Short mmCIF file of C-alpha atoms in Angstrom, two decimals:
data_model
loop_
_atom_site.label_atom_id
_atom_site.label_comp_id
_atom_site.label_asym_id
_atom_site.label_seq_id
_atom_site.Cartn_x
_atom_site.Cartn_y
_atom_site.Cartn_z
CA MET A 162 206.77 114.27 352.33
CA PRO A 163 209.13 116.68 352.78
CA ARG A 164 210.99 118.61 349.71
CA PRO A 165 213.84 117.60 349.35
CA ALA A 166 216.87 120.72 349.71
CA MET A 167 218.69 122.43 346.79
CA PRO A 168 222.84 122.98 347.78
CA ARG A 169 223.33 126.98 347.39
CA SER A 170 225.77 126.22 344.66
CA ALA A 171 222.62 124.98 342.09
CA THR A 172 220.23 127.26 339.80
CA PRO A 173 216.70 127.71 340.75
CA PRO A 174 215.02 125.94 337.61
CA SER A 175 212.48 128.01 336.20
CA ALA A 176 216.05 130.43 335.93
CA VAL A 177 217.50 128.52 334.57
CA SER A 178 214.76 128.23 332.13
CA ARG A 179 214.75 131.81 331.39
CA ARG A 180 218.34 131.70 331.23
CA ALA A 181 218.20 128.90 328.42
CA ARG A 182 215.24 131.14 326.31
CA VAL A 183 217.73 134.25 326.81
CA GLU A 184 221.34 132.68 325.28
CA ASP A 185 218.94 130.77 322.94
CA THR A 186 217.39 134.05 321.90
CA ALA A 187 220.55 135.88 321.47
CA CYS A 188 222.68 133.09 320.14
CA ALA A 189 219.79 131.71 317.80
CA PRO A 190 219.44 132.43 313.53
CA LEU A 191 217.27 134.70 312.13
CA LEU A 192 214.63 133.97 309.15
CA ALA A 193 215.78 135.58 306.14
CA VAL A 194 213.82 135.04 303.02
CA THR A 195 215.18 134.29 299.12
CA GLY A 196 212.61 134.40 296.25
CA ASP A 197 210.28 132.25 298.10
CA SER A 198 211.79 130.53 300.37
CA LEU A 199 213.04 130.41 303.35
CA VAL A 200 216.65 130.51 305.21
CA LEU A 201 217.73 130.49 308.09
CA ALA A 202 220.31 133.49 308.47
CA PRO A 203 222.68 133.28 310.96
CA ARG A 204 223.42 135.80 313.46
CA ARG A 205 226.53 138.21 312.87
CA ARG A 206 227.87 140.36 315.85
CA THR A 207 228.36 143.73 315.42
CA GLY A 208 231.48 145.46 316.06
CA SER A 209 230.80 148.62 317.55
CA PRO A 210 232.38 149.41 321.11
CA THR A 211 229.74 148.92 322.29
CA ALA A 212 228.24 146.73 321.42
CA ALA A 213 232.41 144.78 321.84
CA PHE A 214 232.04 145.34 325.81
CA ALA A 215 229.06 143.78 325.84
CA GLY A 216 228.42 140.90 328.49
CA THR A 217 231.24 141.81 330.34
CA GLY A 218 228.64 143.08 332.93
CA ARG A 219 230.21 145.76 333.48
CA PRO A 220 230.67 150.07 331.33
CA PRO A 221 233.72 150.24 330.52
CA GLY A 222 236.45 152.39 332.26
CA PRO A 223 237.14 155.94 329.81
CA TYR A 224 239.79 154.60 328.29
CA ARG A 225 238.96 151.27 327.41
CA ARG A 226 236.11 152.99 325.54
CA LEU A 227 239.11 155.83 324.64
CA PHE A 228 241.01 153.28 322.73
CA SER A 229 238.61 150.64 321.75
CA ALA A 230 237.71 152.91 317.93
CA PRO A 231 240.30 150.97 315.95
CA GLY A 232 243.73 152.49 314.36
CA THR A 233 243.61 154.05 317.65
CA ARG A 234 246.25 152.41 319.77
CA ALA A 235 249.04 152.56 316.71
CA PHE A 236 248.48 156.90 316.20
CA THR A 237 249.22 157.21 319.92
CA ALA A 238 252.06 154.59 320.69
CA GLY A 239 254.30 156.62 317.22
CA ASN A 240 253.04 159.99 317.64
CA LEU A 241 255.14 158.85 322.46
CA VAL A 242 258.07 158.62 320.60
CA ALA A 243 258.32 161.12 318.41
CA ARG A 244 257.13 163.46 321.12
CA LEU A 245 259.65 162.26 323.55
CA PRO A 246 262.98 163.44 322.14
CA MET A 247 260.91 167.13 322.88
CA GLY A 248 261.78 166.83 326.17
CA MET A 249 265.79 165.17 324.74
CA PHE A 250 266.61 168.24 322.05
CA SER A 251 267.07 171.51 324.19
CA VAL A 252 269.24 169.04 327.38
CA SER A 253 270.93 167.56 324.29
CA ALA A 254 271.69 170.81 322.51
CA VAL A 255 273.03 172.98 325.51
CA ILE A 256 275.73 169.75 326.92
CA MET A 257 276.99 169.92 323.76
CA ILE A 258 277.58 173.03 322.95
CA ALA A 259 279.08 173.81 326.53
CA GLY A 260 279.86 170.19 326.60
CA SER A 261 282.97 171.47 323.42
CA ARG A 262 282.78 175.29 322.97
CA GLY A 263 283.19 175.64 326.18
CA SER A 264 280.03 178.70 326.85
CA TYR A 265 277.01 177.87 329.03
CA ALA A 266 276.11 181.53 327.29
CA LEU A 267 276.44 179.90 323.52
CA ALA A 268 274.32 176.97 324.32
CA GLY A 269 271.85 179.03 326.32
CA ALA A 270 271.25 181.45 322.51
CA VAL A 271 271.12 178.90 320.20
CA THR A 272 269.14 176.90 322.11
CA ALA A 273 266.50 180.50 322.38
CA THR A 274 267.22 181.12 318.79
CA GLY A 275 265.86 177.39 318.21
CA LEU A 276 263.05 178.66 320.72
CA ALA A 277 262.46 181.70 318.46
CA ALA A 278 262.46 179.59 315.11
CA THR A 279 259.83 177.40 315.84
CA ALA A 280 257.46 180.24 317.15
CA LEU A 281 257.35 181.71 314.24
CA VAL A 282 257.24 178.73 311.90
CA ALA A 283 255.34 176.25 313.29
CA PRO A 284 251.70 178.24 312.92
CA TRP A 285 252.05 177.17 309.22
CA THR A 286 253.78 174.33 309.05
CA ALA A 287 250.02 173.97 310.99
CA ARG A 288 249.05 175.24 308.48
CA LEU A 289 249.60 172.66 305.73
CA VAL A 290 248.69 170.48 307.96
CA ASP A 291 245.43 171.93 307.38
CA ARG A 292 245.17 172.53 303.77
CA TYR A 293 247.86 168.98 302.24
CA GLY A 294 246.67 166.60 305.25
CA GLN A 295 248.99 164.98 307.80
CA ALA A 296 251.79 162.35 306.81
CA ARG A 297 251.37 164.78 302.87
CA ILE A 298 252.83 167.23 305.69
CA ALA A 299 254.51 165.45 309.25
CA VAL A 300 257.28 163.76 307.25
CA PRO A 301 258.81 165.63 304.28
CA ALA A 302 258.59 168.75 307.55
CA THR A 303 260.04 166.47 309.93
CA ALA A 304 262.47 165.01 307.76
CA LEU A 305 263.68 168.61 307.51
CA ALA A 306 263.83 168.73 310.92
CA VAL A 307 265.97 165.80 311.43
CA LEU A 308 268.14 167.17 309.36
CA GLY A 309 268.71 170.13 310.94
CA SER A 310 270.22 167.95 314.23
CA LEU A 311 273.06 166.86 312.44
CA ALA A 312 273.82 169.60 310.98
CA LEU A 313 274.02 170.98 313.94
CA LEU A 314 275.43 167.39 315.76
CA LEU A 315 278.84 167.46 312.36
CA CYS A 316 279.29 171.54 313.28
CA VAL A 317 280.10 170.94 316.83
CA ARG A 318 282.04 167.84 316.49
CA LEU A 319 284.03 169.65 313.31
CA ASP A 320 284.02 172.96 315.57
CA ALA A 321 282.82 174.71 312.90
CA PRO A 322 282.48 178.47 313.59
CA ASP A 323 279.98 179.46 316.41
CA TRP A 324 277.95 181.48 313.57
CA THR A 325 276.34 177.75 312.45
CA LEU A 326 275.14 176.21 314.81
CA PHE A 327 272.60 178.99 315.07
CA ALA A 328 271.30 178.66 311.69
CA ALA A 329 271.31 174.24 312.19
CA TYR A 330 269.91 174.41 314.48
CA ALA A 331 267.03 177.13 313.17
CA ALA A 332 266.40 174.09 310.50
CA THR A 333 264.58 172.94 313.36
CA ALA A 334 261.65 175.15 313.50
CA THR A 335 260.00 172.56 310.76
CA THR A 336 259.01 170.12 313.50
CA PRO A 337 255.50 169.22 313.71
CA ASN A 338 253.55 169.58 316.95
CA THR A 339 253.45 165.88 317.45
CA GLY A 340 251.08 166.62 320.93
CA GLY A 341 248.83 169.19 318.65
CA MET A 342 248.27 166.69 315.81
CA SER A 343 247.18 163.92 317.77
CA ARG A 344 245.22 166.32 319.38
CA ALA A 345 243.26 166.47 316.30
CA ARG A 346 242.74 163.13 315.63
CA TRP A 347 240.62 162.85 318.98
CA ALA A 348 238.70 165.26 317.66
CA HIS A 349 237.78 163.71 315.38
CA LEU A 350 237.63 160.59 315.47
CA TYR A 351 235.12 162.21 319.15
CA ARG A 352 233.37 165.42 317.86
CA GLY A 353 230.10 165.45 319.47
CA ASP A 354 231.95 163.23 323.06
CA ALA A 355 231.91 165.53 325.23
CA ALA A 356 233.64 162.88 327.60
CA ALA A 357 234.92 161.00 325.20
CA LEU A 358 237.04 164.49 324.08
CA HIS A 359 237.92 165.32 328.15
CA THR A 360 239.23 162.26 328.40
CA ALA A 361 241.68 161.69 325.67
CA ASN A 362 242.85 165.88 326.77
CA SER A 363 243.17 164.18 330.00
CA PHE A 364 245.60 161.65 328.56
CA GLU A 365 247.81 163.36 326.52
CA GLN A 366 248.50 165.35 329.05
CA ALA A 367 249.50 163.23 330.73
CA ALA A 368 251.30 162.01 328.77
CA ASP A 369 253.19 165.79 327.83
CA GLU A 370 254.88 165.50 330.90
CA LEU A 371 256.09 161.65 331.08
CA CYS A 372 257.72 163.28 328.15
CA PHE A 373 259.16 166.14 329.53
CA MET A 374 259.92 164.29 332.55
CA LEU A 375 261.28 160.97 330.70
CA GLY A 376 263.13 163.23 328.18
CA PRO A 377 265.32 165.11 329.65
CA VAL A 378 266.28 161.72 332.10
CA VAL A 379 267.78 160.06 329.04
CA ALA A 380 269.07 162.78 327.34
CA ALA A 381 271.70 163.82 330.29
CA PHE A 382 272.37 160.08 330.22
CA LEU A 383 272.94 159.37 327.22
CA CYS A 384 275.26 162.67 326.80
CA SER A 385 276.94 161.47 329.68
CA ALA A 386 277.11 157.78 329.16
CA LEU A 387 277.92 157.63 325.79
CA PHE A 388 280.03 160.41 323.95
CA PRO A 389 278.68 164.47 323.64
CA GLU A 390 276.32 164.80 320.22
CA ALA A 391 274.45 161.13 321.58
CA GLY A 392 271.61 162.62 323.09
CA THR A 393 270.31 164.47 318.77
CA LEU A 394 271.71 161.46 317.77
CA VAL A 395 268.87 159.63 319.45
CA GLY A 396 266.00 162.19 319.69
CA ALA A 397 266.56 162.78 316.02
CA VAL A 398 266.69 158.48 315.32
CA LEU A 399 263.44 158.87 317.46
CA LEU A 400 261.57 161.96 316.60
CA LEU A 401 261.25 160.59 312.23
CA THR A 402 260.73 156.95 313.19
CA GLY A 403 257.91 158.23 315.49
CA VAL A 404 255.82 160.29 313.19
CA LEU A 405 256.57 157.71 309.97
CA ILE A 406 254.26 155.28 312.24
CA PHE A 407 252.07 157.74 313.06
CA ALA A 408 251.46 159.27 309.92
CA SER A 409 251.30 155.30 308.48
CA ARG A 410 248.23 154.88 310.64
CA ARG A 411 245.77 156.82 308.20
CA SER A 412 242.26 155.79 308.87
CA THR A 413 242.03 158.06 312.11
CA GLU A 414 244.17 160.84 310.11
CA PRO A 415 241.24 163.72 310.29
CA PRO A 416 240.71 164.92 306.21
CA VAL A 417 241.48 167.72 304.29
CA ALA A 418 238.13 169.73 304.26
CA PRO A 419 237.84 171.16 300.97
CA ARG A 420 238.44 174.47 301.29
CA VAL A 421 240.09 176.24 303.57
CA PRO A 422 238.33 179.38 305.43
CA ALA A 423 241.16 181.96 304.34
CA GLY A 424 242.52 183.96 307.94
CA SER A 425 243.50 182.73 310.96
CA PRO A 426 242.04 180.64 314.23
CA LEU A 427 243.10 184.63 315.90
CA ARG A 428 239.70 185.84 313.78
CA THR A 429 237.74 183.89 316.14
CA ALA A 430 235.69 184.89 319.03
CA GLY A 431 237.61 184.67 322.23
CA MET A 432 240.08 182.76 320.40
CA PRO A 433 242.60 185.57 321.48
CA ALA A 434 241.96 186.56 324.63
CA LEU A 435 242.40 182.51 324.90
CA LEU A 436 245.69 182.22 323.84
CA ALA A 437 246.21 185.76 326.66
CA VAL A 438 245.55 183.12 329.51
CA LEU A 439 248.38 180.27 327.87
CA LEU A 440 250.29 183.04 327.38
CA ALA A 441 250.31 184.27 331.12
CA THR A 442 249.78 180.55 332.09
CA GLY A 443 253.84 179.74 329.90
CA ALA A 444 254.75 182.28 331.87
CA VAL A 445 254.20 180.05 335.34
CA PHE A 446 255.89 176.29 333.75
CA GLY A 447 259.12 179.14 332.77
CA SER A 448 259.35 180.94 335.58
CA MET A 449 259.40 178.25 338.16
CA GLU A 450 261.76 175.63 336.59
CA VAL A 451 265.12 178.62 336.54
CA VAL A 452 263.89 179.21 339.88
CA THR A 453 264.41 176.44 341.09
CA ILE A 454 266.72 174.93 338.65
CA ALA A 455 268.40 177.69 341.48
CA PHE A 456 267.38 176.80 344.61
CA ALA A 457 268.40 173.40 344.24
CA ASP A 458 271.43 174.61 342.67
CA GLY A 459 273.20 171.56 341.81
CA PRO A 460 272.13 167.53 339.96
CA VAL A 461 268.97 167.09 342.39
CA ALA A 462 267.55 169.83 340.12
CA GLY A 463 266.30 167.67 337.61
CA PRO A 464 264.95 165.10 340.35
CA VAL A 465 263.30 168.28 342.13
CA LEU A 466 261.54 169.61 338.46
CA ALA A 467 261.14 166.22 338.38
CA LEU A 468 258.58 165.75 340.76
CA GLN A 469 256.89 168.17 339.51
CA ALA A 470 256.11 167.08 335.94
CA ALA A 471 255.00 163.49 337.31
CA GLY A 472 252.14 165.39 340.71
CA SER A 473 250.77 166.83 336.65
CA CYS A 474 250.84 163.26 335.21
CA ALA A 475 248.60 161.86 337.88
CA ALA A 476 246.03 164.43 338.29
CA GLY A 477 246.45 164.84 334.39
CA LEU A 478 244.93 160.75 335.01
CA LEU A 479 242.78 161.27 337.32
CA TYR A 480 241.37 164.40 335.95
CA GLY A 481 241.15 161.75 332.90
CA ARG A 482 238.11 159.50 334.42
CA SER A 483 235.71 162.10 336.01
CA ARG A 484 233.30 162.66 334.00
CA ARG A 485 232.75 166.49 332.86
CA GLY A 486 235.66 168.70 334.37
CA ALA A 487 235.84 172.50 335.74
CA GLY A 488 235.83 175.70 334.23
CA LEU A 489 239.34 177.08 332.95
CA PRO A 490 239.39 180.45 335.77
CA ALA A 491 237.80 176.92 338.24
CA CYS A 492 241.01 174.98 337.17
CA ILE A 493 243.88 178.50 337.04
CA ALA A 494 241.51 179.54 340.42
CA ALA A 495 243.71 176.35 342.17
CA MET A 496 246.50 176.27 340.69
CA THR A 497 247.44 180.10 341.60
CA ALA A 498 246.72 178.82 345.47
CA LEU A 499 249.06 175.32 344.47
CA MET A 500 251.33 178.06 342.97
CA SER A 501 251.99 179.40 346.19
CA LEU A 502 252.84 176.32 348.18
CA PRO A 503 256.71 176.11 346.65
CA LEU A 504 256.81 180.17 347.57
CA LEU A 505 255.84 179.54 351.53
CA ALA A 506 258.12 176.42 351.64
CA ALA A 507 261.58 178.45 350.34
CA ALA A 508 260.18 182.05 352.61
CA GLY A 509 259.51 179.45 355.72
CA ASN A 510 263.14 177.04 356.55
CA GLY A 511 263.93 176.56 353.13
CA SER A 512 264.56 173.08 352.84
CA LEU A 513 264.99 171.30 350.08
CA PRO A 514 262.87 168.95 350.89
CA ALA A 515 259.93 170.84 351.57
CA VAL A 516 259.89 172.74 348.25
CA ALA A 517 260.49 169.86 346.29
CA GLY A 518 257.48 168.73 348.47
CA ALA A 519 255.70 171.76 347.27
CA LEU A 520 256.41 171.43 344.52
CA LEU A 521 254.97 167.15 343.20
CA VAL A 522 251.59 168.75 344.84
CA ALA A 523 251.74 172.72 343.26
CA GLY A 524 252.02 170.15 339.95
CA MET A 525 248.44 168.40 340.66
CA ALA A 526 246.39 171.37 339.08
CA THR A 527 249.10 171.44 336.09
CA ALA A 528 246.89 168.97 334.19
CA PRO A 529 243.64 170.23 334.92
CA THR A 530 244.30 172.82 333.36
CA MET A 531 245.88 172.11 330.91
CA VAL A 532 243.06 169.68 328.94
CA THR A 533 240.08 172.44 329.56
CA ALA A 534 242.21 175.06 328.03
CA MET A 535 242.95 172.39 325.24
CA THR A 536 239.33 172.04 324.68
CA MET A 537 238.21 174.87 325.22
CA VAL A 538 240.66 175.61 322.12
CA GLN A 539 239.01 173.01 320.32
CA ARG A 540 235.77 173.84 320.36
CA LEU A 541 236.76 177.03 319.31
CA THR A 542 238.86 176.66 316.65
CA PRO A 543 236.77 175.39 312.94
CA PRO A 544 237.14 171.90 312.44
CA ALA A 545 239.01 173.14 308.69
CA GLN A 546 242.00 174.97 311.29
CA ILE A 547 241.97 172.53 313.90
CA ASN A 548 245.93 171.52 314.04
CA GLU A 549 246.38 175.45 313.51
CA GLY A 550 244.64 176.42 315.97
CA MET A 551 245.83 173.62 319.00
CA THR A 552 249.74 174.58 316.93
CA LEU A 553 248.26 178.58 319.04
CA ALA A 554 248.11 177.52 321.15
CA VAL A 555 251.42 175.86 322.02
CA THR A 556 252.89 178.17 320.84
CA ALA A 557 251.98 180.99 322.63
CA LEU A 558 252.79 178.54 325.84
CA LEU A 559 255.84 178.82 324.58
CA GLY A 560 256.17 182.44 324.55
CA GLY A 561 255.13 182.76 327.48
CA VAL A 562 257.95 179.77 328.89
CA ALA A 563 260.32 182.24 327.42
CA ALA A 564 258.32 185.43 329.19
CA GLY A 565 258.34 183.40 332.39
CA SER A 566 262.39 181.69 331.79
CA ALA A 567 263.92 185.71 331.72
CA SER A 568 261.36 187.46 334.14
CA GLY A 569 262.47 183.98 337.31
CA GLY A 570 266.11 184.73 336.06
CA TYR A 571 266.00 188.42 336.45
CA MET A 572 264.18 187.53 340.13
CA VAL A 573 266.50 185.45 341.35
CA GLU A 574 269.57 187.47 340.35
CA HIS A 575 268.56 190.39 341.97
CA LEU A 576 266.72 189.13 345.15
CA GLY A 577 267.47 185.91 345.58
CA ALA A 578 265.87 182.21 344.84
CA ALA A 579 263.47 181.43 347.22
CA GLN A 580 262.44 184.79 346.26
CA GLY A 581 261.67 184.04 342.92
CA TYR A 582 259.12 181.69 343.56
CA ALA A 583 256.80 184.72 343.13
CA ILE A 584 256.81 185.13 339.69
CA PRO A 585 254.61 181.99 338.52
CA VAL A 586 252.39 183.06 341.89
CA CYS A 587 251.72 186.41 340.13
CA ALA A 588 251.83 184.98 336.55
CA ALA A 589 248.87 182.31 337.29
CA THR A 590 247.44 185.72 339.44
CA LEU A 591 247.33 186.61 335.62
CA ALA A 592 246.04 184.12 334.24
CA LEU A 593 243.34 183.61 336.99
CA VAL A 594 241.93 187.50 336.17
CA LEU A 595 242.03 186.99 332.02
CA ALA A 596 240.80 183.75 332.61
CA TRP A 597 237.51 185.78 333.15
CA GLY A 598 237.44 187.05 330.63
CA THR A 599 238.28 184.28 328.62
CA ALA A 600 235.14 182.53 329.96
CA GLN A 601 232.91 185.75 329.07
CA ASP A 602 234.75 186.02 325.12
CA THR A 603 233.68 182.51 324.66
CA LYS A 604 229.73 182.66 326.18
CA LYS A 605 229.59 185.41 323.00
CA ALA A 606 231.15 183.21 320.99
CA ARG A 607 228.65 179.75 321.78
CA LYS A 608 226.03 182.17 320.76
CA PRO A 609 224.51 182.53 317.30
#
């Protein structure tokens, strides 16, 4: 007698039996001995990230795995709120001061003073964070910075003397390095996990680019749509709110070392050379911004600069999905090559759309370079000084931005905006030369 055909949707009895046995085994209770009796103990699921994704059929993506640790989403949300004003304050101050006093020179001098004060104060603030903890230092330091912003607002509003503007804006130098503190948390949570740390640094770099892309736009809108002081006021509220949310997530905060090493991370082998690379890299960013503003020469300069940040943001997110990163010399070599595209576009037909497209492509080399450099900073810095190490890296970048801005402005004024794009190429080439030396110093530092 012929055997009846089994429907395609049906499952063979043998497979059903095997699957049932597996499910029964996975869900079956365990036997436990209590005193002189044998009882059934229910099987419990573990709360590890790996167990949370068990049974999904495929491993979690790098970003989903990154945020599987408890508390990571909350401190990231607070950090993003606190980081957005970093792209708002300088633009808001320039619009507010220039509109009130009628002098862009005064506005630029005030913001430059604040940048210089931040470069001096930030490493000391970070050292206190390492010694006493993020929450204990970041909150009062932010409160002082917010008071400085409000003082600047009042000085402008009440038409106070010019010197009060410099003093008030310099008081904002106590603003903690929120991006560095966030990277310090990732380094603490995933120390020893190179893949997760690579993804975390890529995400943080993308967040930096996003905030500095949206910050100026938000600031300009608030100052023009509401009143000139609106950008500074909203930025101060966002900064304080974000830091309070960030600091409240104590479970992910790096523990305070019982004894912080004496001296600075600058004494670590390989660190000075790496900071020199970051100084030259900052010059690339600073000169590119000034030259692009001069080349666009109008309100379209903001969207054109946003294209470069958008390219970097997208590249950062994609770079974080890769299983391993490239070396720092390779990243800077790619950046040097891509930074020549705006120069070629400007020197060729001089079309603004062509330059904008070149900036979008050139920005894609920024994030991989910064991610790799920040990962090296984390590896070289002692765990007890991680916040200070990250802040020193940011300070080096700020110093490079200031030097690049001055060099780009000089080049534009004497040779023209199109020729000014040669400055980022030269700065990137210098960074590439220094990166080769940094790679050798890092290898020596890893040797016992």
